[in-house]
Amino acid sequence: MNTLSTKETAILLIHCPDQKGILAAVTSFLNENRGNIIYLDQNVDRAESIFFMRVEWELDLFSIPKEKIADYFETLFAKKYDLRFTLHFSSERPRMALFVSKMSHCLFDILSRQMAGEWEVDIPMIISNHNDLKPVADKFGIDFYCFAKDGSNKEEQEANEIALLKEKQIDFIVLGRYMQVLSDKFVSQFPNRIINIHHSFLPAFAGAKPYHAAHERGVKIIGATSHYVTTDLDAGPIIAQDVVRISHIDSIENLVRKGRDLEKIVLSEAVYKHLQRKILVFNNRTVIFN
Amino acid sequence: MNTLSTKETAILLIHCPDQKGILAAVTSFLNENRGNIIYLDQNVDRAESIFFMRVEWELDLFSIPKEKIADYFETLFAKKYDLRFTLHFSSERPRMALFVSKMSHCLFDILSRQMAGEWEVDIPMIISNHNDLKPVADKFGIDFYCFAKDGSNKEEQEANEIALLKEKQIDFIVLGRYMQVLSDKFVSQFPNRIINIHHSFLPAFAGAKPYHAAHERGVKIIGATSHYVTTDLDAGPIIAQDVVRISHIDSIENLVRKGRDLEKIVLSEAVYKHLQRKILVFNNRTVIFN
Amino acid sequence: MNTLSTKETAILLIHCPDQKGILAAVTSFLNENRGNIIYLDQNVDRAESIFFMRVEWELDLFSIPKEKIADYFETLFAKKYDLRFTLHFSSERPRMALFVSKMSHCLFDILSRQMAGEWEVDIPMIISNHNDLKPVADKFGIDFYCFAKDGSNKEEQEANEIALLKEKQIDFIVLGRYMQVLSDKFVSQFPNRIINIHHSFLPAFAGAKPYHAAHERGVKIIGATSHYVTTDLDAGPIIAQDVVRISHIDSIENLVRKGRDLEKIVLSEAVYKHLQRKILVFNNRTVIFN
Amino acid sequence: MNTLSTKETAILLIHCPDQKGILAAVTSFLNENRGNIIYLDQNVDRAESIFFMRVEWELDLFSIPKEKIADYFETLFAKKYDLRFTLHFSSERPRMALFVSKMSHCLFDILSRQMAGEWEVDIPMIISNHNDLKPVADKFGIDFYCFAKDGSNKEEQEANEIALLKEKQIDFIVLGRYMQVLSDKFVSQFPNRIINIHHSFLPAFAGAKPYHAAHERGVKIIGATSHYVTTDLDAGPIIAQDVVRISHIDSIENLVRKGRDLEKIVLSEAVYKHLQRKILVFNNRTVIFN
């Protein structure tokens, strides 16, 4: 995991109804137990009166044993403040499964970052509904599994995929232009743990062929959107978006070409934030910590 | 009219099915008749095989009298090439009517540009459905007309507005956050001559309260869109768009604040292009010449 | 002053060497004295180990009298934590002097925001080295003072300006394309209280005629930069920057035209942040709170 | 070569003093000789009165033999119009040499585009001053040559590089974060045929360590610039630039991380334009055709 410290750290993501003293309470608790805070970002949604916080501290001198930290937070804070939290440790190295179809730009972008050491993540497997990109997986020495899907076998193939994902202890899934809609059953197994890239500036042009739709509408800017997948198609919490200017000169092929660069950068940005444990989902929206 | 020449010029906007020799034919015709070309921009939509062109030339030595130029183009080119054209002269100074409601940011932006001489346009009148902005109109010495509208009198008030617009020989209308939907009847009187600013990145968040919708959806970028008004709400040809990044930190009030800057700049950019005669509408899309 | 509360608030901007417990200490102090915190943003510069914080709280129930708050912070925190702070109250309405020369776009942008109520600021005076924009000042009912400067009278005229600024109790100065370099003597009277807009993406094209230089260099993007004025020309702490794409098509006149929109928006963004008390200057750089 | 046609085409890049009839003359010449024009973009630099044009036409019916086209243009146009031109054919597949040092992001981006068929280019060789990236070259099956350089052997190693580049018939060179300054002697062998990526928004932060300099200066936006290499360091004709927002929160490491994405996208954009024969260099600036 990416961290600011060379020591092992704990990372806590919190949200609760805003209330006096919550920030002082948590930071004092960490200080008093000799947890050296190396990162703290917090904010309050004034409209809904919700407090959000991400705090990271070094464990070497922390007086509470690592395996009991969650218990302590549950006991001391969760009920008192009506607080929800998730806890991560920098020693955990997440395991990603990458789903692709035939286009290679997101695949290459992700694999090259991983290989260059930009990200601390294991990518033990690539899953596809086609064999086209197996040579790329081979080039990078990553296991490639093809689960071809048609109208009749989708449920069965998804069951196979889930079994494999569980077996390989996959933490989260990245859809790198995977051109298949995942079933609700599949999605519900990985809540806020499937990251998709949609090739439009959502909510504009949800669904199929967004570049064609953008050209038809005559927009002057196109975009790409990465989001967590929910059972509501193209409507999950948005993690990152970016855009690029186009003009009447641009053919659909040109939109596709320009869009590829957006897609890979926006998807990788989202994966990076996820790996950093900097995303908190609340009310189908994301809080992205600094 | 904004032009590159100190002499009077003619401006021709053309589109026709793409065909060999059309560009050489038009430029040769102007050259042979001693029209000094000071601007030429053309392009071809390959997918639809349509040729688009904007050409501007000085009239002082041009051998065809100004008032006969349209006839000559009709006779020599229109039928032969199945060509549509519009012709403008730099000596025409367009007359704009500005429609506003209660928000002043677009109003100030437009009036200050006009007053500073950024644009060559006359603004003989401001129309509103409220009296709130009359003091601003007074400040700039522009006639202000209030046509209050309610459920029952819209048709009548629009008839009054149209009568006034005709009387004042208005060429085009700018809706500077005018918070009333114009009827189809009104719109059809001014085809491609009503410029609106919509406070979202269309086609996302068409209709009412786009900033609320953007906040609700959790987008990471908001936008503004200027377009010609058609009878299809928020669906007319897009002239200009721009965007700005937001984050989970931003309240709806903040989106409104950031959006105001986008709105005024994007609307004024569209008006500028319109005044420059650089916009050609085709198939509900705009060609914006260089 | 812009604030999130309808009650009077205090705003504290802090920086000090980073150290355990500083955040908890300040927030606990405010909580214990019944100061309802309505805004808190903090961050740590890890490279230099400096803690930065902006906190705002309501004064109605705060147990320390308003006029003694600074004393308390001095006593309780300043020495102990080697901490520097500035304290503001939402009841203070800052007084701005606006310096302009001949171009009106920044002037109009600022006056229209003030008139529309976007900003809570008084603008009792406009100062210029020319009389060209007096009609605009008159339109908005603001006193206009012309201090023409030439090679021989600069020192004298600046002395006159300073006397007037002091007399009118001006808090800060905005240079809205004021085309005169202020002397070190003048600048040193208003540390971090003079906001300038430079018409380039600093540090590129500092000095005179940046659009000409940008055109000559053939850049593909131009920018504008607002910064606090220091005695080092165009080298003060940067507050805001923005850019716009250009191409080989754009003449210098076009760069100037596109640049105007950047300049006014970027300058007003900087003024807004200043009015919000969201800027802290450290080591010739700005911390801009959320 | 990337082209709009499935037939072989010729591409002509022209510049000459602007003069009446030049556009009609060239297009008429192509039409009369049955060259089907599939692309035409032209513009005039009004300040310097220079005409620029890129035209592409199909050769299958063109009455002038391919190998004589240059002669005809020389005879018919060059002298008469004081015109310079370069001529390319879509059947030519350019050969690129890629220079890298230790960072892999540009290398991966370029190789993955080439492998995915985004570009029509051969990359027969990678040259480096270190062996670190040999495994990547091996992965993609491309010859890797290491020419280590120190203070004493630079001239000799460059001579070896040039010999190899000539032997392999390299058309142009891409410096993908190659951390060595090429000598004037080397550069002069490849005029407008060496594309570099500089990790700043030039002309700001030319030279070494631009991210450190950007952080030190406290800019709010960073950029990347691709340009043709000239003997004047970081001062060659700019092809493409892009920027990304940063804040006081961003450490130098973060600037480096964000900058990597800019660098690879901007460099690849420049290479794409070069491959498309859409760049014309004039007066140390680029004209980038549509």
mmCIF file of C-alpha atoms in Angstrom, chain A residues 49-255:
data_model
loop_
_atom_site.group_PDB
_atom_site.id
_atom_site.type_symbol
_atom_site.label_atom_id
_atom_site.label_comp_id
_atom_site.label_asym_id
_atom_site.label_seq_id
_atom_site.Cartn_x
_atom_site.Cartn_y
_atom_site.Cartn_z
ATOM 1 C CA SER A 49 -24.248 17.438 8.551
ATOM 2 C CA ILE A 50 -21.918 14.477 8.063
ATOM 3 C CA PHE A 51 -18.324 14.346 9.247
ATOM 4 C CA PHE A 52 -15.781 12.546 7.031
ATOM 5 C CA MET A 53 -12.217 11.740 7.977
ATOM 6 C CA ARG A 54 -9.200 9.778 6.868
ATOM 7 C CA VAL A 55 -6.377 9.396 9.354
ATOM 8 C CA GLU A 56 -3.189 7.367 9.091
ATOM 9 C CA TRP A 57 -0.741 6.668 11.896
ATOM 10 C CA GLU A 58 2.383 4.634 12.550
ATOM 11 C CA LEU A 59 1.933 1.412 14.464
ATOM 12 C CA ASP A 60 5.427 0.844 15.862
ATOM 13 C CA LEU A 61 4.809 2.653 19.142
ATOM 14 C CA PHE A 62 1.021 2.411 19.151
ATOM 15 C CA SER A 63 -0.058 0.886 22.405
ATOM 16 C CA ILE A 64 -3.052 -0.999 21.058
ATOM 17 C CA PRO A 65 -2.220 -4.230 19.269
ATOM 18 C CA LYS A 66 -2.939 -4.140 15.561
ATOM 19 C CA GLU A 67 -5.522 -6.905 15.697
ATOM 20 C CA LYS A 68 -7.487 -5.152 18.436
ATOM 21 C CA ILE A 69 -7.687 -1.703 16.874
ATOM 22 C CA ALA A 70 -11.005 -2.379 15.157
ATOM 23 C CA ASP A 71 -12.486 -3.617 18.440
ATOM 24 C CA TYR A 72 -11.378 -0.534 20.284
ATOM 25 C CA PHE A 73 -12.885 1.769 17.675
ATOM 26 C CA GLU A 74 -16.087 -0.193 17.689
ATOM 27 C CA THR A 75 -16.335 0.054 21.458
ATOM 28 C CA LEU A 76 -15.107 3.579 22.021
ATOM 29 C CA PHE A 77 -16.486 5.436 19.031
ATOM 30 C CA ALA A 78 -18.905 3.555 16.810
ATOM 31 C CA LYS A 79 -21.917 3.555 19.060
ATOM 32 C CA LYS A 80 -21.242 6.807 20.885
ATOM 33 C CA TYR A 81 -20.896 8.811 17.694
ATOM 34 C CA ASP A 82 -23.072 6.668 15.401
ATOM 35 C CA LEU A 83 -19.871 6.281 13.432
ATOM 36 C CA ARG A 84 -18.957 3.899 10.587
ATOM 37 C CA PHE A 85 -15.364 3.099 9.852
ATOM 38 C CA THR A 86 -13.135 0.937 7.721
ATOM 39 C CA LEU A 87 -9.640 0.063 8.804
ATOM 40 C CA HIS A 88 -6.683 -0.824 6.580
ATOM 41 C CA PHE A 89 -3.041 -1.589 7.179
ATOM 42 C CA SER A 90 -0.151 -0.536 4.976
ATOM 43 C CA SER A 91 1.186 -4.077 5.194
ATOM 44 C CA GLU A 92 -1.761 -5.366 3.192
ATOM 45 C CA ARG A 93 -0.963 -5.532 -0.506
ATOM 46 C CA PRO A 94 -4.254 -5.543 -2.420
ATOM 47 C CA ARG A 95 -4.906 -8.114 -5.118
ATOM 48 C CA MET A 96 -6.528 -6.861 -8.303
ATOM 49 C CA ALA A 97 -8.275 -8.795 -11.054
ATOM 50 C CA LEU A 98 -8.341 -7.030 -14.386
ATOM 51 C CA PHE A 99 -11.239 -7.617 -16.782
ATOM 52 C CA VAL A 100 -10.718 -6.717 -20.442
ATOM 53 C CA SER A 101 -12.284 -7.465 -23.814
ATOM 54 C CA LYS A 102 -10.488 -6.560 -27.051
ATOM 55 C CA MET A 103 -9.100 -3.064 -26.537
ATOM 56 C CA SER A 104 -5.653 -2.936 -25.023
ATOM 57 C CA HIS A 105 -5.058 0.694 -24.009
ATOM 58 C CA CYS A 106 -6.295 0.398 -20.410
ATOM 59 C CA LEU A 107 -4.661 -2.985 -20.036
ATOM 60 C CA PHE A 108 -1.253 -1.686 -21.110
ATOM 61 C CA ASP A 109 -1.592 1.413 -18.995
ATOM 62 C CA ILE A 110 -2.339 -0.570 -15.859
ATOM 63 C CA LEU A 111 0.261 -3.271 -16.416
ATOM 64 C CA SER A 112 2.996 -0.780 -17.204
ATOM 65 C CA ARG A 113 2.273 1.185 -14.035
ATOM 66 C CA GLN A 114 2.334 -1.963 -11.989
ATOM 67 C CA MET A 115 5.555 -3.127 -13.600
ATOM 68 C CA ALA A 116 7.197 0.270 -13.155
ATOM 69 C CA GLY A 117 6.380 0.145 -9.457
ATOM 70 C CA GLU A 118 4.019 3.122 -9.575
ATOM 71 C CA TRP A 119 1.449 1.100 -7.671
ATOM 72 C CA GLU A 120 1.769 -1.355 -4.848
ATOM 73 C CA VAL A 121 -0.678 -3.980 -5.965
ATOM 74 C CA ASP A 122 -0.611 -7.577 -7.104
ATOM 75 C CA ILE A 123 -2.347 -8.443 -10.349
ATOM 76 C CA PRO A 124 -2.514 -12.217 -10.302
ATOM 77 C CA MET A 125 -5.030 -12.555 -13.093
ATOM 78 C CA ILE A 126 -6.627 -11.088 -16.180
ATOM 79 C CA ILE A 127 -10.120 -12.207 -17.147
ATOM 80 C CA SER A 128 -11.630 -11.668 -20.561
ATOM 81 C CA ASN A 129 -14.586 -12.726 -22.672
ATOM 82 C CA HIS A 130 -12.242 -12.984 -25.672
ATOM 83 C CA ASN A 131 -8.783 -14.382 -26.294
ATOM 84 C CA ASP A 132 -7.481 -11.379 -28.211
ATOM 85 C CA LEU A 133 -5.405 -9.923 -25.410
ATOM 86 C CA LYS A 134 -3.863 -13.158 -24.159
ATOM 87 C CA PRO A 135 -0.546 -12.270 -25.860
ATOM 88 C CA VAL A 136 -0.318 -9.112 -23.772
ATOM 89 C CA ALA A 137 -0.977 -11.033 -20.566
ATOM 90 C CA ASP A 138 1.701 -13.529 -21.604
ATOM 91 C CA LYS A 139 4.158 -10.716 -22.293
ATOM 92 C CA PHE A 140 3.725 -9.543 -18.720
ATOM 93 C CA GLY A 141 3.657 -13.062 -17.280
ATOM 94 C CA ILE A 142 0.124 -12.799 -15.865
ATOM 95 C CA ASP A 143 -2.400 -15.632 -15.883
ATOM 96 C CA PHE A 144 -5.114 -15.073 -18.465
ATOM 97 C CA TYR A 145 -8.544 -16.659 -18.205
ATOM 98 C CA CYS A 146 -11.102 -16.498 -20.977
ATOM 99 C CA PHE A 147 -14.751 -16.838 -20.009
ATOM 100 C CA ALA A 148 -16.612 -16.415 -23.271
ATOM 101 C CA LYS A 149 -20.190 -15.330 -22.746
ATOM 102 C CA ASP A 150 -23.259 -15.606 -24.888
ATOM 103 C CA GLY A 151 -26.947 -15.238 -24.254
ATOM 104 C CA SER A 152 -27.249 -18.636 -22.657
ATOM 105 C CA ASN A 153 -24.226 -19.098 -20.431
ATOM 106 C CA LYS A 154 -23.734 -15.766 -18.700
ATOM 107 C CA GLU A 155 -24.943 -16.925 -15.301
ATOM 108 C CA GLU A 156 -22.765 -20.020 -15.433
ATOM 109 C CA GLN A 157 -19.683 -18.149 -16.589
ATOM 110 C CA GLU A 158 -20.107 -15.510 -13.924
ATOM 111 C CA ALA A 159 -20.296 -18.276 -11.337
ATOM 112 C CA ASN A 160 -17.009 -19.611 -12.691
ATOM 113 C CA GLU A 161 -15.475 -16.172 -12.532
ATOM 114 C CA ILE A 162 -16.610 -15.629 -8.954
ATOM 115 C CA ALA A 163 -15.238 -18.980 -7.902
ATOM 116 C CA LEU A 164 -11.883 -18.132 -9.430
ATOM 117 C CA LEU A 165 -11.847 -14.645 -7.898
ATOM 118 C CA LYS A 166 -12.534 -16.125 -4.465
ATOM 119 C CA GLU A 167 -9.943 -18.824 -4.931
ATOM 120 C CA LYS A 168 -7.319 -16.261 -5.870
ATOM 121 C CA GLN A 169 -8.353 -14.042 -2.958
ATOM 122 C CA ILE A 170 -9.030 -11.053 -5.159
ATOM 123 C CA ASP A 171 -9.746 -7.823 -3.275
ATOM 124 C CA PHE A 172 -11.051 -5.705 -6.095
ATOM 125 C CA ILE A 173 -11.816 -5.758 -9.788
ATOM 126 C CA VAL A 174 -10.940 -3.269 -12.503
ATOM 127 C CA LEU A 175 -12.950 -3.242 -15.719
ATOM 128 C CA GLY A 176 -10.539 -1.972 -18.370
ATOM 129 C CA ARG A 177 -13.060 -1.491 -21.173
ATOM 130 C CA TYR A 178 -14.727 -4.842 -20.413
ATOM 131 C CA MET A 179 -17.614 -4.861 -22.862
ATOM 132 C CA GLN A 180 -20.047 -6.977 -20.886
ATOM 133 C CA VAL A 181 -22.603 -5.870 -18.338
ATOM 134 C CA LEU A 182 -22.110 -7.733 -15.061
ATOM 135 C CA SER A 183 -25.226 -9.176 -13.456
ATOM 136 C CA ASP A 184 -26.632 -7.776 -10.245
ATOM 137 C CA LYS A 185 -25.681 -11.022 -8.580
ATOM 138 C CA PHE A 186 -22.051 -10.583 -9.566
ATOM 139 C CA VAL A 187 -21.931 -6.911 -8.635
ATOM 140 C CA SER A 188 -23.450 -7.475 -5.222
ATOM 141 C CA GLN A 189 -20.518 -9.744 -4.336
ATOM 142 C CA PHE A 190 -18.089 -6.815 -4.649
ATOM 143 C CA PRO A 191 -19.717 -3.695 -3.256
ATOM 144 C CA ASN A 192 -17.582 -0.624 -4.011
ATOM 145 C CA ARG A 193 -14.877 -2.954 -5.158
ATOM 146 C CA ILE A 194 -15.443 -2.979 -8.921
ATOM 147 C CA ILE A 195 -14.022 0.036 -10.756
ATOM 148 C CA ASN A 196 -15.296 0.721 -14.273
ATOM 149 C CA ILE A 197 -14.343 3.249 -16.929
ATOM 150 C CA HIS A 198 -17.197 4.619 -19.000
ATOM 151 C CA HIS A 199 -16.222 6.379 -22.194
ATOM 152 C CA SER A 200 -18.339 9.478 -21.694
ATOM 153 C CA PHE A 201 -18.787 12.349 -19.312
ATOM 154 C CA LEU A 202 -21.494 10.725 -17.184
ATOM 155 C CA PRO A 203 -24.388 11.161 -16.775
ATOM 156 C CA ALA A 204 -24.283 12.277 -20.428
ATOM 157 C CA PHE A 205 -24.251 9.391 -22.886
ATOM 158 C CA ALA A 206 -24.694 6.488 -20.503
ATOM 159 C CA GLY A 207 -25.081 3.134 -22.210
ATOM 160 C CA ALA A 208 -23.731 1.953 -25.541
ATOM 161 C CA LYS A 209 -21.798 3.909 -28.183
ATOM 162 C CA PRO A 210 -21.255 7.166 -26.312
ATOM 163 C CA TYR A 211 -18.825 8.571 -28.898
ATOM 164 C CA HIS A 212 -21.399 8.102 -31.618
ATOM 165 C CA ALA A 213 -23.981 9.803 -29.424
ATOM 166 C CA ALA A 214 -21.593 12.655 -28.621
ATOM 167 C CA HIS A 215 -20.893 13.210 -32.301
ATOM 168 C CA GLU A 216 -24.578 13.111 -33.141
ATOM 169 C CA ARG A 217 -25.356 15.669 -30.422
ATOM 170 C CA GLY A 218 -22.555 17.937 -31.547
ATOM 171 C CA VAL A 219 -20.928 18.495 -28.152
ATOM 172 C CA LYS A 220 -17.721 20.532 -28.025
ATOM 173 C CA ILE A 221 -16.126 18.521 -25.206
ATOM 174 C CA ILE A 222 -15.996 14.782 -24.577
ATOM 175 C CA GLY A 223 -15.125 12.995 -21.366
ATOM 176 C CA ALA A 224 -14.485 9.780 -19.513
ATOM 177 C CA THR A 225 -15.771 8.696 -16.117
ATOM 178 C CA SER A 226 -14.497 6.086 -13.689
ATOM 179 C CA HIS A 227 -16.933 4.857 -11.075
ATOM 180 C CA TYR A 228 -17.698 2.026 -8.753
ATOM 181 C CA VAL A 229 -20.082 -0.425 -10.336
ATOM 182 C CA THR A 230 -23.497 -0.765 -8.782
ATOM 183 C CA THR A 231 -26.508 -2.696 -9.952
ATOM 184 C CA ASP A 232 -27.742 0.487 -11.601
ATOM 185 C CA LEU A 233 -25.936 0.640 -14.966
ATOM 186 C CA ASP A 234 -23.458 3.547 -15.345
ATOM 187 C CA ALA A 235 -24.940 5.127 -12.225
ATOM 188 C CA GLY A 236 -22.492 4.124 -9.495
ATOM 189 C CA PRO A 237 -20.447 6.547 -7.389
ATOM 190 C CA ILE A 238 -18.146 8.612 -9.602
ATOM 191 C CA ILE A 239 -14.453 8.523 -8.680
ATOM 192 C CA ALA A 240 -12.782 10.562 -11.412
ATOM 193 C CA GLN A 241 -13.656 12.373 -14.622
ATOM 194 C CA ASP A 242 -11.723 14.210 -17.237
ATOM 195 C CA VAL A 243 -12.524 15.889 -20.533
ATOM 196 C CA VAL A 244 -10.948 17.010 -23.784
ATOM 197 C CA ARG A 245 -12.057 19.594 -26.327
ATOM 198 C CA ILE A 246 -13.268 18.484 -29.723
ATOM 199 C CA SER A 247 -14.669 20.372 -32.691
ATOM 200 C CA HIS A 248 -16.849 19.905 -35.739
ATOM 201 C CA ILE A 249 -13.682 18.742 -37.518
ATOM 202 C CA ASP A 250 -13.468 15.590 -35.424
ATOM 203 C CA SER A 251 -14.873 12.421 -36.934
ATOM 204 C CA ILE A 252 -16.212 9.665 -34.692
ATOM 205 C CA GLU A 253 -12.904 7.841 -35.232
ATOM 206 C CA ASN A 254 -11.127 10.883 -33.878
ATOM 207 C CA LEU A 255 -13.357 10.964 -30.819
#
